[in-house]
PDB file of C-alpha atoms in Angstrom:
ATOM      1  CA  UNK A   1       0.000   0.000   0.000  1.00 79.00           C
ATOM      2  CA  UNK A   2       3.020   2.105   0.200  1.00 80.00           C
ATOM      3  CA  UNK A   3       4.997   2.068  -2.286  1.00 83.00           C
ATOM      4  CA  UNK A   4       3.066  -0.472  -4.943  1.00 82.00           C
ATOM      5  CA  UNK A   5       6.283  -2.810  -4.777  1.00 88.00           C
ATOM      6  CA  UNK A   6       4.184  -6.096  -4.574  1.00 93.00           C
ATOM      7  CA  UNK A   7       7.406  -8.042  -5.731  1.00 92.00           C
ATOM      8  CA  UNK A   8       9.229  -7.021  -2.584  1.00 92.00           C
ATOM      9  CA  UNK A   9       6.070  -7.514  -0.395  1.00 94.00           C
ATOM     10  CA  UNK A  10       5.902 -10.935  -1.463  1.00 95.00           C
ATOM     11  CA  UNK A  11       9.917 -11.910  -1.108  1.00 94.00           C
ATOM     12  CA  UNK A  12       9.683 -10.399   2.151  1.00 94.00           C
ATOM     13  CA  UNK A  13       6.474 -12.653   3.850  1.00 96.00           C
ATOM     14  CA  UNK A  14       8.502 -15.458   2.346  1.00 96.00           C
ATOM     15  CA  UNK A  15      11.793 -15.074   4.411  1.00 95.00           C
ATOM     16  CA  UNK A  16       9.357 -14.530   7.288  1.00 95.00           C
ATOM     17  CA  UNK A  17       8.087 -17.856   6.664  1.00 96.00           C
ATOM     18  CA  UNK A  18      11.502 -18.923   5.463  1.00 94.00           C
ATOM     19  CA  UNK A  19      12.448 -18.225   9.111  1.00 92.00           C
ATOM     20  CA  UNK A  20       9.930 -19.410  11.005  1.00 92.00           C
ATOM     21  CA  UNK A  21       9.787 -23.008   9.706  1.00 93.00           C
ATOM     22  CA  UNK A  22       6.660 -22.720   7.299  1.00 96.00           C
ATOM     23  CA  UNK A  23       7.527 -23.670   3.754  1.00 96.00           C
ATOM     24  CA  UNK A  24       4.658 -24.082   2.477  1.00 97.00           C
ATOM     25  CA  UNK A  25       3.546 -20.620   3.006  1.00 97.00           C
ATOM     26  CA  UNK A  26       7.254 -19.583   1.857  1.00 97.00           C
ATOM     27  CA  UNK A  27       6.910 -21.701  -1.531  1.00 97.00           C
ATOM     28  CA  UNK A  28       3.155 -19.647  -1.692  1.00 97.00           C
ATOM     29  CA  UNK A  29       4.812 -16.103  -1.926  1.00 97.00           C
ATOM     30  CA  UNK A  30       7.647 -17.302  -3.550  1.00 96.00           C
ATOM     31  CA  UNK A  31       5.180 -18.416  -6.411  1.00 96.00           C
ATOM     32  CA  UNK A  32       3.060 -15.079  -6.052  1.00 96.00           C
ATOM     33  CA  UNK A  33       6.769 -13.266  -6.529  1.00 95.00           C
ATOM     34  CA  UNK A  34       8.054 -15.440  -9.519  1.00 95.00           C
ATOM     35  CA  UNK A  35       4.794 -14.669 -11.243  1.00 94.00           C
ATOM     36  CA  UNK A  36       5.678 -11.223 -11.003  1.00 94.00           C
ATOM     37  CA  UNK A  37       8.914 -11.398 -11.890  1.00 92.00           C
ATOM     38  CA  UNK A  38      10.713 -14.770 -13.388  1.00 93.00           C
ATOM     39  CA  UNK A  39      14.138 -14.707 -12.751  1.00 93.00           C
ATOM     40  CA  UNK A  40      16.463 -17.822 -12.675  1.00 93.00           C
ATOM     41  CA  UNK A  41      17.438 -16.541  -8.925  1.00 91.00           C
ATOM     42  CA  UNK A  42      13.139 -17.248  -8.089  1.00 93.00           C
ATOM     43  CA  UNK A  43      13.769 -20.763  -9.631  1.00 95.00           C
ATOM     44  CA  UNK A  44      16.840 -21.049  -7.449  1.00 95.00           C
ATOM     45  CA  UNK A  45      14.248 -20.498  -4.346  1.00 95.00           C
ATOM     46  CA  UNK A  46      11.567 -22.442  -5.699  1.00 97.00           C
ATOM     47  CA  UNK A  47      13.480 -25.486  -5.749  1.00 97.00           C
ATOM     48  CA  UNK A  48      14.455 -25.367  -2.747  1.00 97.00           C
ATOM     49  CA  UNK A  49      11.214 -24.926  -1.386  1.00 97.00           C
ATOM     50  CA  UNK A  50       9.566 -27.777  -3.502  1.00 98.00           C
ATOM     51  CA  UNK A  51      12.911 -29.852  -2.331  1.00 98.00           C
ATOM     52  CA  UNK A  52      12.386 -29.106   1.584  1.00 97.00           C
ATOM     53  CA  UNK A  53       8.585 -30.414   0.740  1.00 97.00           C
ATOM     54  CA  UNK A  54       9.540 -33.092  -0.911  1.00 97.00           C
ATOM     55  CA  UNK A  55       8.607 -32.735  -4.208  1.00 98.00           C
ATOM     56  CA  UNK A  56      11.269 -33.475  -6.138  1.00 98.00           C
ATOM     57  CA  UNK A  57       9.794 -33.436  -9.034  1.00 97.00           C
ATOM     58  CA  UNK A  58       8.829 -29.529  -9.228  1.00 97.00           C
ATOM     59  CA  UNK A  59      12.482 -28.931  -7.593  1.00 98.00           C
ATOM     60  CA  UNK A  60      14.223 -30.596 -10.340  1.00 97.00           C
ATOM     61  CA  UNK A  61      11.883 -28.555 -12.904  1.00 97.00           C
ATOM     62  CA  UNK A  62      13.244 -25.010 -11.234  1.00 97.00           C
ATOM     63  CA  UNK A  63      16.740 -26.598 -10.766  1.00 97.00           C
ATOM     64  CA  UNK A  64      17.184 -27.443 -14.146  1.00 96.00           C
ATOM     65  CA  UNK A  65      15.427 -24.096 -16.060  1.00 96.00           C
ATOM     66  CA  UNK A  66      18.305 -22.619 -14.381  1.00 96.00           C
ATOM     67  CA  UNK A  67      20.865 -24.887 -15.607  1.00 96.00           C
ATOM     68  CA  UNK A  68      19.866 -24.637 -19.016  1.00 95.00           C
ATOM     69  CA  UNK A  69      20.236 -20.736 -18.983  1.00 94.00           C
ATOM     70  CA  UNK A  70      23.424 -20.982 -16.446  1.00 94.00           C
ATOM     71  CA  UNK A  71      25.505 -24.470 -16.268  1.00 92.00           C
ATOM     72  CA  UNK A  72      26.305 -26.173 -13.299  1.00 92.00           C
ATOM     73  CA  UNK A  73      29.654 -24.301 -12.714  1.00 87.00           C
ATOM     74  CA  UNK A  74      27.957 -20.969 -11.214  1.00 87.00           C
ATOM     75  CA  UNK A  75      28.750 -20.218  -7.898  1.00 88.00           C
ATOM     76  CA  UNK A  76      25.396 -19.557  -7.221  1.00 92.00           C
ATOM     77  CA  UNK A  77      25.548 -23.420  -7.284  1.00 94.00           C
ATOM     78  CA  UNK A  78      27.759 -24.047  -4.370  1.00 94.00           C
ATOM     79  CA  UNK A  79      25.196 -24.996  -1.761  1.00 94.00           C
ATOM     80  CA  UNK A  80      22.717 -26.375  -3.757  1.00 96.00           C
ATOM     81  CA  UNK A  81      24.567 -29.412  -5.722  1.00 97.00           C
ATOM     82  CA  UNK A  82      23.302 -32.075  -3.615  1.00 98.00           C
ATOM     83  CA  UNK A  83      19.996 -31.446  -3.675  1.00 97.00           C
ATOM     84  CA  UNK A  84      20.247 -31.579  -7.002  1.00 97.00           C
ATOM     85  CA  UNK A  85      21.771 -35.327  -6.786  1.00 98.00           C
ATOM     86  CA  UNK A  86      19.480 -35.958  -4.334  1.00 98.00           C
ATOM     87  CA  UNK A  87      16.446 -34.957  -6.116  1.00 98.00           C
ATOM     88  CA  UNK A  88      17.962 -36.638  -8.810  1.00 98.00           C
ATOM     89  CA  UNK A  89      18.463 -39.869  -6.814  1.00 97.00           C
ATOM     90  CA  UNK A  90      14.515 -39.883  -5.967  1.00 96.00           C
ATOM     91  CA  UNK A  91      13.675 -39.717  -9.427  1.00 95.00           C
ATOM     92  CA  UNK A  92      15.574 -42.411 -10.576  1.00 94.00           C
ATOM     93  CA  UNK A  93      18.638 -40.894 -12.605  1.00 96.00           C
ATOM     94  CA  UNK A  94      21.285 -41.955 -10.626  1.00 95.00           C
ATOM     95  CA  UNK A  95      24.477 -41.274 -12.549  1.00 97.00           C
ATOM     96  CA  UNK A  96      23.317 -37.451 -12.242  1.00 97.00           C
ATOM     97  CA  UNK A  97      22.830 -38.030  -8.529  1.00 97.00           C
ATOM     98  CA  UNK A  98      25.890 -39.378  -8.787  1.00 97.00           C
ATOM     99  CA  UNK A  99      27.488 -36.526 -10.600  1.00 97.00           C
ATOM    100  CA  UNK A 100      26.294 -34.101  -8.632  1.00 97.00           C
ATOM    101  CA  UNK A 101      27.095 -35.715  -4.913  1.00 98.00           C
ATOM    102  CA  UNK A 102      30.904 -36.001  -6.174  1.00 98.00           C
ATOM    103  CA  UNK A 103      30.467 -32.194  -7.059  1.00 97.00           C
ATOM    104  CA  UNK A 104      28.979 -31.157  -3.576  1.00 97.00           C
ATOM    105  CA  UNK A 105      31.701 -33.132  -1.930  1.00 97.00           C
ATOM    106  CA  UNK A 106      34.258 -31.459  -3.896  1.00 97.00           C
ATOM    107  CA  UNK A 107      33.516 -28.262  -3.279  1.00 96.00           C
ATOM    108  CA  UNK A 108      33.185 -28.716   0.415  1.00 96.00           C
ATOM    109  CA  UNK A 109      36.313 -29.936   0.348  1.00 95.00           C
ATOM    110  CA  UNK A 110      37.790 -27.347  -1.046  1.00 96.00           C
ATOM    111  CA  UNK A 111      36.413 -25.053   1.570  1.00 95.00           C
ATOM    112  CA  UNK A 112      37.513 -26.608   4.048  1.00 92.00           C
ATOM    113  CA  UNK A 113      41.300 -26.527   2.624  1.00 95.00           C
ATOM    114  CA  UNK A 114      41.510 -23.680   2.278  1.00 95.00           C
ATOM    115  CA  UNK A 115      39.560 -22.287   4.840  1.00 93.00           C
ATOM    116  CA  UNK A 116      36.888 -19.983   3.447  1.00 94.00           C
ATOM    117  CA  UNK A 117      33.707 -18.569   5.334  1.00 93.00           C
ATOM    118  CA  UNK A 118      31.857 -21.711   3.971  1.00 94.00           C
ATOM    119  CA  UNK A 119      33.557 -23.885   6.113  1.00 92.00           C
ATOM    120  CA  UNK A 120      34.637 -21.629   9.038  1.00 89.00           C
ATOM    121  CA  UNK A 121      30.460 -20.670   9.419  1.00 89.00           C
ATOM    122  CA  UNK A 122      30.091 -24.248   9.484  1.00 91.00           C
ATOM    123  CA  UNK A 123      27.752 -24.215   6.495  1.00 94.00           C
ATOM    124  CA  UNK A 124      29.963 -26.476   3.969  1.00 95.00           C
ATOM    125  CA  UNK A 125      30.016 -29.329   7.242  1.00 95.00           C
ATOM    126  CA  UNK A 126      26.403 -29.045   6.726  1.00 96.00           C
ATOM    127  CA  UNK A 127      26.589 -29.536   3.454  1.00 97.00           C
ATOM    128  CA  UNK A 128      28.826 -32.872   4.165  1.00 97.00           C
ATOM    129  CA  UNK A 129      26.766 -34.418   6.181  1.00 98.00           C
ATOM    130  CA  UNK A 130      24.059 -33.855   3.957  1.00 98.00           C
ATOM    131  CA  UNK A 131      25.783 -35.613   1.302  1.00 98.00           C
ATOM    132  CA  UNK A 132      26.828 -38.722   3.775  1.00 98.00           C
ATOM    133  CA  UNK A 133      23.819 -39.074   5.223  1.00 98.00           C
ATOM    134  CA  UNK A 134      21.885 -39.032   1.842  1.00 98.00           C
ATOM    135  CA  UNK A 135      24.509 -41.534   0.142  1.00 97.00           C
ATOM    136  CA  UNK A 136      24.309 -44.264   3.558  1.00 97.00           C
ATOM    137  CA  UNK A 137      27.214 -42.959   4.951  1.00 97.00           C
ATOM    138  CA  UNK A 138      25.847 -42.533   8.509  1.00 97.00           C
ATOM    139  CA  UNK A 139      29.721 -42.439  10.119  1.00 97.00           C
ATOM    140  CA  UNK A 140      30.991 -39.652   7.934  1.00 97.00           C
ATOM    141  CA  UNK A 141      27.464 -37.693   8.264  1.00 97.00           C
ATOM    142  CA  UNK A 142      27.852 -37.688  12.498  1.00 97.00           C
ATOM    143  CA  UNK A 143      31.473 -36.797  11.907  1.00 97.00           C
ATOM    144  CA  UNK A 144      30.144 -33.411  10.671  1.00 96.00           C
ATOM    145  CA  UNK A 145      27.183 -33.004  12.661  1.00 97.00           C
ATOM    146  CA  UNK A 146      28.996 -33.433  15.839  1.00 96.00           C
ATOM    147  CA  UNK A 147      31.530 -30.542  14.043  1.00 93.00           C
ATOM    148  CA  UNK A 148      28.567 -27.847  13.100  1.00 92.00           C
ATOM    149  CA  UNK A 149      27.286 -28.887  16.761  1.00 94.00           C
ATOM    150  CA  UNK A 150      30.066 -26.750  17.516  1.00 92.00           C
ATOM    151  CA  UNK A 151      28.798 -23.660  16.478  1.00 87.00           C
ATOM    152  CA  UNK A 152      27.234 -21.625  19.781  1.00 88.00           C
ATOM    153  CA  UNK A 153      24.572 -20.072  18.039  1.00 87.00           C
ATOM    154  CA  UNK A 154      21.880 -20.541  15.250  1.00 87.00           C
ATOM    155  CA  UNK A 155      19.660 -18.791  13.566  1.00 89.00           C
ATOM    156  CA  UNK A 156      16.024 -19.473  13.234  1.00 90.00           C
ATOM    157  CA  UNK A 157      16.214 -20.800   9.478  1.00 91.00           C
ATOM    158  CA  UNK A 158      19.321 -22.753  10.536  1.00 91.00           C
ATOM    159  CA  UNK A 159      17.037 -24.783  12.753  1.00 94.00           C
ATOM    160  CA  UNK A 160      14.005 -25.404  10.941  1.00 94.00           C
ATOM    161  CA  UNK A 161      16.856 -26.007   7.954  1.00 96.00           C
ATOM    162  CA  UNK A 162      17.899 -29.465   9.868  1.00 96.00           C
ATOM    163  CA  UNK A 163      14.898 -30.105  11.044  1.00 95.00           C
ATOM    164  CA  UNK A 164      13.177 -30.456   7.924  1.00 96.00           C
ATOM    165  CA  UNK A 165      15.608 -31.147   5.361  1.00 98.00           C
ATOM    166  CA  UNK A 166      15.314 -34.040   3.060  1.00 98.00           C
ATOM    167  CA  UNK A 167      19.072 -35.231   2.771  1.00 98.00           C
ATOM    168  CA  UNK A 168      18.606 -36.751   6.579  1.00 98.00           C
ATOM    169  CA  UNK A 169      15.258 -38.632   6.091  1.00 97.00           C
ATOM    170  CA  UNK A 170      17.897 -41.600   6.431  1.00 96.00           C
ATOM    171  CA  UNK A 171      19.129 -40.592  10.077  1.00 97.00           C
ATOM    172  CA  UNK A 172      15.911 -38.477  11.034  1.00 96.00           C
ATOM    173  CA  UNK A 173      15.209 -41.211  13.884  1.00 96.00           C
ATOM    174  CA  UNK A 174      19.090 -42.250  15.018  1.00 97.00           C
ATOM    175  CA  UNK A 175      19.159 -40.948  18.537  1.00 97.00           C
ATOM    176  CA  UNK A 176      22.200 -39.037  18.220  1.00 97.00           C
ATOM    177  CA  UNK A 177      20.617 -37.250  15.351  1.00 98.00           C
ATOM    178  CA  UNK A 178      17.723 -36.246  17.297  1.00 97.00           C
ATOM    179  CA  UNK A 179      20.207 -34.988  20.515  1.00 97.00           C
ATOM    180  CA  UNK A 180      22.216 -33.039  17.568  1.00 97.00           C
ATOM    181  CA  UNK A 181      18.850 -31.210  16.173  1.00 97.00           C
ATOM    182  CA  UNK A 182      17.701 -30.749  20.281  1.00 96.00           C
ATOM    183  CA  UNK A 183      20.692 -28.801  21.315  1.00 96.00           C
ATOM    184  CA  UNK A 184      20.943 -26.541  17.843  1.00 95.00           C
ATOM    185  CA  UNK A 185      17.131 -25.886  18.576  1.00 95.00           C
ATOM    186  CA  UNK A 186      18.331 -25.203  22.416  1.00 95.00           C
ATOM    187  CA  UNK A 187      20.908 -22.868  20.896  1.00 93.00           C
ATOM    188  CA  UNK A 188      19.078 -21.350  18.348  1.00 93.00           C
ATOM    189  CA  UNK A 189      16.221 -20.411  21.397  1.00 94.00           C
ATOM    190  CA  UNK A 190      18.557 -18.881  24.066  1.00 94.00           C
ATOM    191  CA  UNK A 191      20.199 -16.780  22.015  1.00 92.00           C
ATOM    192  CA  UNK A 192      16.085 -15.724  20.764  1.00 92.00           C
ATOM    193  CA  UNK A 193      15.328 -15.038  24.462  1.00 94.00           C
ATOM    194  CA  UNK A 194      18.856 -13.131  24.936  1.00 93.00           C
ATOM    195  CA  UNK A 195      17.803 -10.959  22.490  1.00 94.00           C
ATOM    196  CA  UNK A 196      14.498 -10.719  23.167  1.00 94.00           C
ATOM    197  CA  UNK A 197      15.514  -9.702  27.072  1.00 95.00           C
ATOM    198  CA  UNK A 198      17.373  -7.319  25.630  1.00 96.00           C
ATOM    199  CA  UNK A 199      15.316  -5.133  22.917  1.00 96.00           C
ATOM    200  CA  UNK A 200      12.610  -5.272  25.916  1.00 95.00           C
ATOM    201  CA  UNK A 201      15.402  -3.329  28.483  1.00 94.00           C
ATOM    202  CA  UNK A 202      16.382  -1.237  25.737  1.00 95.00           C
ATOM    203  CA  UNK A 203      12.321  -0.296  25.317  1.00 93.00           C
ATOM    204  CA  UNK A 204      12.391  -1.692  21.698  1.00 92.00           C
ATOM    205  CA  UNK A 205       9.587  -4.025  21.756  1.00 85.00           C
TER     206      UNK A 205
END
């Protein structure tokens, strides 16, 4: 009502649903925005929303529009090449599944030779233990979890990431899993209340 910008409206209430764990409503505004205006970075989103809802099928359709246009070497790509393979796996083409896990691997890898902010921030030993746990390799997957663990805080999307994220259906119910998810959601709260405590001192709420 504002301004008339219903594209930025809509992106918006989607990282506010993004955030607080609803991605159904966040795949709703995403598609209200992308109607607005198609861009290859909306069908970057998209996917992951159908992904994180399981439907692979719609995921792989937004995933590959944008590797027609782009390849599979931009590093827009980093983050997102094993949900790819995965998606890939549940539809039945496994040498791209394949292709694509040895490609997430890599580049985690790589990060975490040389150090860059995807590894230090702990994202790219997410990424790892996506990729183990999705290819049965329930060893290597704790190995990382136990490392991003690590991490004293988390954000709210960071949470609700883990606990809804395909690429662990395989180790959703191992125990140690479970603890893993408790005390990132543990984390993720007290630093929520921290802040909350503190904007309510400062007269800010």
């Amino acid at each position: 009502n504002l301004n008339g910008d219903s594209l930025e409206y809509y992106r918006r209430l989607a990282f506010v649903e993004w955030n607080n764990g609803n991605i159904r409503e966040q795949l709703e505004y995403e598609i209200k925005a992308s109607k607005l205006n198609p861009s290859l970075a909306r069908d970057l989103e998209l996917g992951m929303c159908y992904f994180l809802v399981n439907d692979f099928r719609h995921a792989l359709l937004h995933y590959e529009k944008y590797l027609e246009y782009k390849g599979d070497s931009t590093g827009e790509l980093f983050d997102t090449y094993h949900r790819l393979a995965y998606a890939y796996t549940q539809t039945g083409s496994k040498d791209k599944a394949k292709y694509y896990f040895e490609k997430q691997t890599e580049t985690c890898i790589e990060a975490e030779k040389t150090g860059s902010y995807y590894f230090v921030s702990g994202l790219a030993s997410y990424d790892l233990a996506g990729v183990y746990a999705a290819t049965g390799q329930r060893s290597k997957s704790m190995d990382y979890l136990r490392k991003i663990n690590q991490v004293e805080t988390y954000p709210a999307w960071g949470y609700h990431l883990i606990r809804l994220d395909p690429l662990f259906s395989s180790i959703r119910d191992d125990p140690e899993f479970q603890k893993i998810v408790h005390d990132i959601e543990f984390k993720y709260l007290t630093e929520h209340n921290r802040v909350r405590q503190w904007l309510e001192e400062n007269e800010m709420l």
